[in-house]
């Protein structure tokens, strides 16, 4: 098997997506931890456009952008498929992946907010986005996005809902409310219960302990 390397930040939801995909496929890889404030020359060489993680290097060839990497992994290693085989279902999955990615600015605005008022506005935007997922993406009988089968949409959405949970603890605010989002809450509980997700997701306390001082320092510099 050709060598697989992953350049990323252990706490990044984008890096974690790729880690989940590789482990769901059972692919051995080398994880190369990057420093957010002092990125390696290798990373900058592999991703000269955005200079960001994650970057997957397979057989010496680099790939950037988390969900493009996940799709590549799914095509190269067909076991435990993540994308639906049907063209229409595949297009629908990609639609919801894009929708999940479009949620990130609102999530980012929430933890970057300096005032309670701004944080409340950001929360309303997140609620609006999650409401669409609740009503249009997840069905009453679905364990995962694809039904009983774990799917690429679960990876895309799960990475951001995990960030929301961390923010709930960090800022003592309730965003993912069971009464407001019963389907989403049930889906996320099922998602977190998948063994490979459990084994390859940083702990809540570990994430908060690392991210809280980082965010506080960032807000002080504004």
Tab-separated table of C-alpha atoms in Angstrom:
chain	number	residue	atom	x	y	z
A	1	UNK	CA	0.000	0.000	0.000
A	2	UNK	CA	1.258	3.486	-0.858
A	3	UNK	CA	2.269	5.685	2.074
A	4	UNK	CA	-0.470	7.874	3.574
A	5	UNK	CA	0.309	10.965	5.652
A	6	UNK	CA	-2.089	13.441	7.220
A	7	UNK	CA	-0.980	16.959	8.152
A	8	UNK	CA	-3.413	18.540	10.578
A	9	UNK	CA	-4.358	20.003	13.960
A	10	UNK	CA	-5.656	17.385	16.411
A	11	UNK	CA	-8.430	19.733	17.608
A	12	UNK	CA	-9.620	20.889	14.165
A	13	UNK	CA	-13.082	19.680	13.044
A	14	UNK	CA	-11.731	19.610	9.480
A	15	UNK	CA	-8.784	17.373	10.371
A	16	UNK	CA	-11.041	15.165	12.488
A	17	UNK	CA	-13.269	14.518	9.450
A	18	UNK	CA	-10.326	12.974	7.606
A	19	UNK	CA	-9.256	10.994	10.677
A	20	UNK	CA	-12.757	9.537	10.932
A	21	UNK	CA	-12.810	8.589	7.243
A	22	UNK	CA	-9.389	6.912	7.339
A	23	UNK	CA	-10.303	4.918	10.413
A	24	UNK	CA	-13.726	3.939	9.083
A	25	UNK	CA	-11.907	2.532	6.063
A	26	UNK	CA	-9.209	0.884	8.173
A	27	UNK	CA	-6.400	2.745	6.380
A	28	UNK	CA	-3.047	2.980	8.201
A	29	UNK	CA	-1.577	6.477	8.071
A	30	UNK	CA	0.969	8.741	9.706
A	31	UNK	CA	-0.463	11.773	11.482
A	32	UNK	CA	1.852	14.789	11.376
A	33	UNK	CA	0.734	17.357	13.937
A	34	UNK	CA	1.078	20.935	12.733
A	35	UNK	CA	1.547	24.077	14.796
A	36	UNK	CA	-1.181	26.573	13.935
A	37	UNK	CA	1.179	29.504	14.550
A	38	UNK	CA	4.285	28.002	12.983
A	39	UNK	CA	3.275	25.842	10.037
A	40	UNK	CA	5.878	23.497	8.627
A	41	UNK	CA	7.596	24.098	5.264
A	42	UNK	CA	6.136	20.775	4.096
A	43	UNK	CA	2.578	21.942	4.761
A	44	UNK	CA	3.156	25.257	2.966
A	45	UNK	CA	4.658	23.367	0.041
A	46	UNK	CA	1.737	20.924	-0.147
A	47	UNK	CA	-0.946	23.625	0.199
A	48	UNK	CA	0.575	26.825	-1.224
A	49	UNK	CA	-2.844	28.312	-2.070
A	50	UNK	CA	-4.637	28.327	1.318
A	51	UNK	CA	-1.712	27.280	3.572
A	52	UNK	CA	-4.187	25.388	5.764
A	53	UNK	CA	-4.786	21.941	7.173
A	54	UNK	CA	-5.787	19.232	6.643
A	55	UNK	CA	-3.560	17.969	3.861
A	56	UNK	CA	-3.532	14.297	2.918
A	57	UNK	CA	-0.428	13.040	1.120
A	58	UNK	CA	-1.017	9.725	-0.660
A	59	UNK	CA	1.862	8.160	-2.555
A	60	UNK	CA	3.642	11.536	-2.489
A	61	UNK	CA	0.666	13.439	-3.939
A	62	UNK	CA	-1.008	16.088	-1.730
A	63	UNK	CA	-4.745	16.775	-1.480
A	64	UNK	CA	-6.384	19.699	0.329
A	65	UNK	CA	-9.861	20.571	1.681
A	66	UNK	CA	-11.390	18.133	4.164
A	67	UNK	CA	-14.465	16.862	2.319
A	68	UNK	CA	-12.625	16.590	-1.004
A	69	UNK	CA	-10.100	14.447	0.859
A	70	UNK	CA	-12.904	12.320	2.339
A	71	UNK	CA	-14.386	11.770	-1.138
A	72	UNK	CA	-10.948	10.820	-2.462
A	73	UNK	CA	-10.499	8.318	0.363
A	74	UNK	CA	-13.908	6.848	-0.436
A	75	UNK	CA	-13.009	6.388	-4.106
A	76	UNK	CA	-9.521	4.949	-3.544
A	77	UNK	CA	-10.578	2.545	-0.786
A	78	UNK	CA	-14.080	1.290	-1.657
A	79	UNK	CA	-14.637	-0.783	1.504
A	80	UNK	CA	-17.279	0.618	3.854
A	81	UNK	CA	-18.541	3.129	1.234
A	82	UNK	CA	-19.432	6.606	2.469
A	83	UNK	CA	-20.964	8.193	-0.648
A	84	UNK	CA	-24.215	6.705	-2.002
A	85	UNK	CA	-23.899	4.782	-5.269
A	86	UNK	CA	-27.061	6.253	-6.834
A	87	UNK	CA	-26.244	9.495	-8.752
A	88	UNK	CA	-29.252	11.375	-7.353
A	89	UNK	CA	-28.549	10.302	-3.776
A	90	UNK	CA	-24.894	11.221	-4.283
A	91	UNK	CA	-25.858	14.710	-5.479
A	92	UNK	CA	-28.182	15.134	-2.498
A	93	UNK	CA	-25.390	14.085	-0.127
A	94	UNK	CA	-23.071	16.678	-1.659
A	95	UNK	CA	-25.786	19.315	-1.242
A	96	UNK	CA	-25.974	18.657	2.506
A	97	UNK	CA	-22.186	18.563	2.806
A	98	UNK	CA	-22.100	22.053	1.295
A	99	UNK	CA	-24.883	23.152	3.631
A	100	UNK	CA	-22.948	21.838	6.633
A	101	UNK	CA	-19.826	23.706	5.533
A	102	UNK	CA	-21.834	26.898	5.128
A	103	UNK	CA	-22.725	26.694	8.844
A	104	UNK	CA	-19.148	27.221	9.952
A	105	UNK	CA	-19.050	31.063	9.676
A	106	UNK	CA	-21.969	31.264	12.113
A	107	UNK	CA	-20.304	28.820	14.509
A	108	UNK	CA	-17.056	30.768	14.250
A	109	UNK	CA	-18.869	34.076	14.826
A	110	UNK	CA	-20.334	32.640	18.028
A	111	UNK	CA	-17.009	31.854	19.673
A	112	UNK	CA	-15.372	35.023	18.326
A	113	UNK	CA	-18.101	37.302	19.724
A	114	UNK	CA	-16.910	39.748	22.372
A	115	UNK	CA	-20.325	40.706	23.739
A	116	UNK	CA	-23.344	38.720	24.911
A	117	UNK	CA	-25.445	40.571	22.334
A	118	UNK	CA	-23.214	39.527	19.441
A	119	UNK	CA	-23.067	35.971	20.738
A	120	UNK	CA	-26.857	35.883	20.954
A	121	UNK	CA	-27.141	37.049	17.320
A	122	UNK	CA	-24.677	34.376	16.246
A	123	UNK	CA	-26.678	31.756	18.160
A	124	UNK	CA	-29.839	32.775	16.293
A	125	UNK	CA	-28.028	32.230	12.975
A	126	UNK	CA	-26.854	28.787	14.118
A	127	UNK	CA	-30.406	27.945	15.222
A	128	UNK	CA	-31.755	28.918	11.818
A	129	UNK	CA	-29.247	26.629	10.074
A	130	UNK	CA	-29.839	23.746	12.467
A	131	UNK	CA	-33.600	24.154	11.992
A	132	UNK	CA	-33.203	23.435	8.279
A	133	UNK	CA	-31.143	20.332	9.062
A	134	UNK	CA	-33.782	19.248	11.574
A	135	UNK	CA	-36.701	19.716	9.157
A	136	UNK	CA	-35.220	18.878	5.757
A	137	UNK	CA	-32.147	16.662	6.219
A	138	UNK	CA	-33.026	14.191	8.974
A	139	UNK	CA	-36.124	11.994	8.855
A	140	UNK	CA	-38.072	10.639	11.815
A	141	UNK	CA	-37.010	7.051	11.205
A	142	UNK	CA	-33.363	7.745	10.342
A	143	UNK	CA	-30.586	6.573	12.621
A	144	UNK	CA	-28.046	8.298	10.352
A	145	UNK	CA	-28.402	10.528	7.297
A	146	UNK	CA	-28.480	7.466	5.015
A	147	UNK	CA	-30.849	5.514	7.250
A	148	UNK	CA	-29.171	2.667	9.134
A	149	UNK	CA	-25.936	3.163	7.193
A	150	UNK	CA	-23.250	5.640	8.266
A	151	UNK	CA	-22.754	8.184	5.497
A	152	UNK	CA	-20.407	10.974	4.341
A	153	UNK	CA	-23.026	13.564	5.373
A	154	UNK	CA	-22.775	12.286	8.944
A	155	UNK	CA	-19.036	13.021	8.874
A	156	UNK	CA	-19.550	16.561	7.523
A	157	UNK	CA	-22.342	17.447	9.920
A	158	UNK	CA	-20.944	15.614	12.943
A	159	UNK	CA	-17.702	17.579	12.946
A	160	UNK	CA	-19.540	20.885	13.367
A	161	UNK	CA	-22.155	19.669	15.847
A	162	UNK	CA	-19.237	18.503	17.975
A	163	UNK	CA	-17.864	22.083	17.886
A	164	UNK	CA	-21.279	23.357	18.968
A	165	UNK	CA	-21.230	20.991	21.967
A	166	UNK	CA	-17.802	22.282	22.956
A	167	UNK	CA	-19.073	25.875	22.752
A	168	UNK	CA	-22.062	24.974	24.924
A	169	UNK	CA	-19.732	23.902	27.726
A	170	UNK	CA	-17.227	26.680	27.113
A	171	UNK	CA	-19.738	29.543	27.214
A	172	UNK	CA	-22.402	27.868	29.386
A	173	UNK	CA	-25.059	28.253	26.725
A	174	UNK	CA	-27.554	25.723	25.361
A	175	UNK	CA	-27.629	25.631	21.547
A	176	UNK	CA	-28.507	22.047	20.639
A	177	UNK	CA	-31.747	21.962	22.618
A	178	UNK	CA	-33.644	18.648	22.649
A	179	UNK	CA	-37.056	20.330	22.570
A	180	UNK	CA	-36.061	22.512	19.606
A	181	UNK	CA	-34.071	19.885	17.667
A	182	UNK	CA	-35.278	16.398	18.706
A	183	UNK	CA	-34.214	14.661	15.468
A	184	UNK	CA	-30.831	16.338	15.405
A	185	UNK	CA	-30.202	15.525	19.062
A	186	UNK	CA	-31.128	11.854	18.532
A	187	UNK	CA	-29.005	11.682	15.385
A	188	UNK	CA	-25.984	13.173	17.154
A	189	UNK	CA	-26.328	10.703	20.036
A	190	UNK	CA	-26.324	7.852	17.482
A	191	UNK	CA	-23.355	9.432	15.703
A	192	UNK	CA	-21.292	9.737	18.892
A	193	UNK	CA	-22.087	6.123	19.757
A	194	UNK	CA	-20.337	4.743	16.645
A	195	UNK	CA	-17.263	2.976	18.012
A	196	UNK	CA	-14.760	4.431	15.524
A	197	UNK	CA	-16.117	7.943	16.106
A	198	UNK	CA	-15.777	7.451	19.875
A	199	UNK	CA	-12.237	6.160	19.573
A	200	UNK	CA	-11.049	8.929	17.241
A	201	UNK	CA	-12.643	12.062	18.702
A	202	UNK	CA	-10.789	14.254	21.218
A	203	UNK	CA	-12.369	14.347	24.663
A	204	UNK	CA	-14.622	17.259	25.578
A	205	UNK	CA	-12.545	18.345	28.580
A	206	UNK	CA	-9.327	18.090	26.564
A	207	UNK	CA	-10.772	20.274	23.803
A	208	UNK	CA	-12.118	22.892	26.197
A	209	UNK	CA	-8.869	22.974	28.171
A	210	UNK	CA	-6.938	23.654	24.994
A	211	UNK	CA	-9.343	25.957	23.130
A	212	UNK	CA	-10.661	28.194	25.921
A	213	UNK	CA	-7.360	30.002	26.668
A	214	UNK	CA	-6.645	30.174	22.935
A	215	UNK	CA	-9.968	31.922	22.251
A	216	UNK	CA	-9.596	34.210	25.277
A	217	UNK	CA	-6.166	35.311	24.055
A	218	UNK	CA	-7.542	35.874	20.562
A	219	UNK	CA	-10.391	38.053	21.880
A	220	UNK	CA	-7.992	40.118	24.003
A	221	UNK	CA	-5.997	40.981	20.884
A	222	UNK	CA	-9.032	42.463	19.076
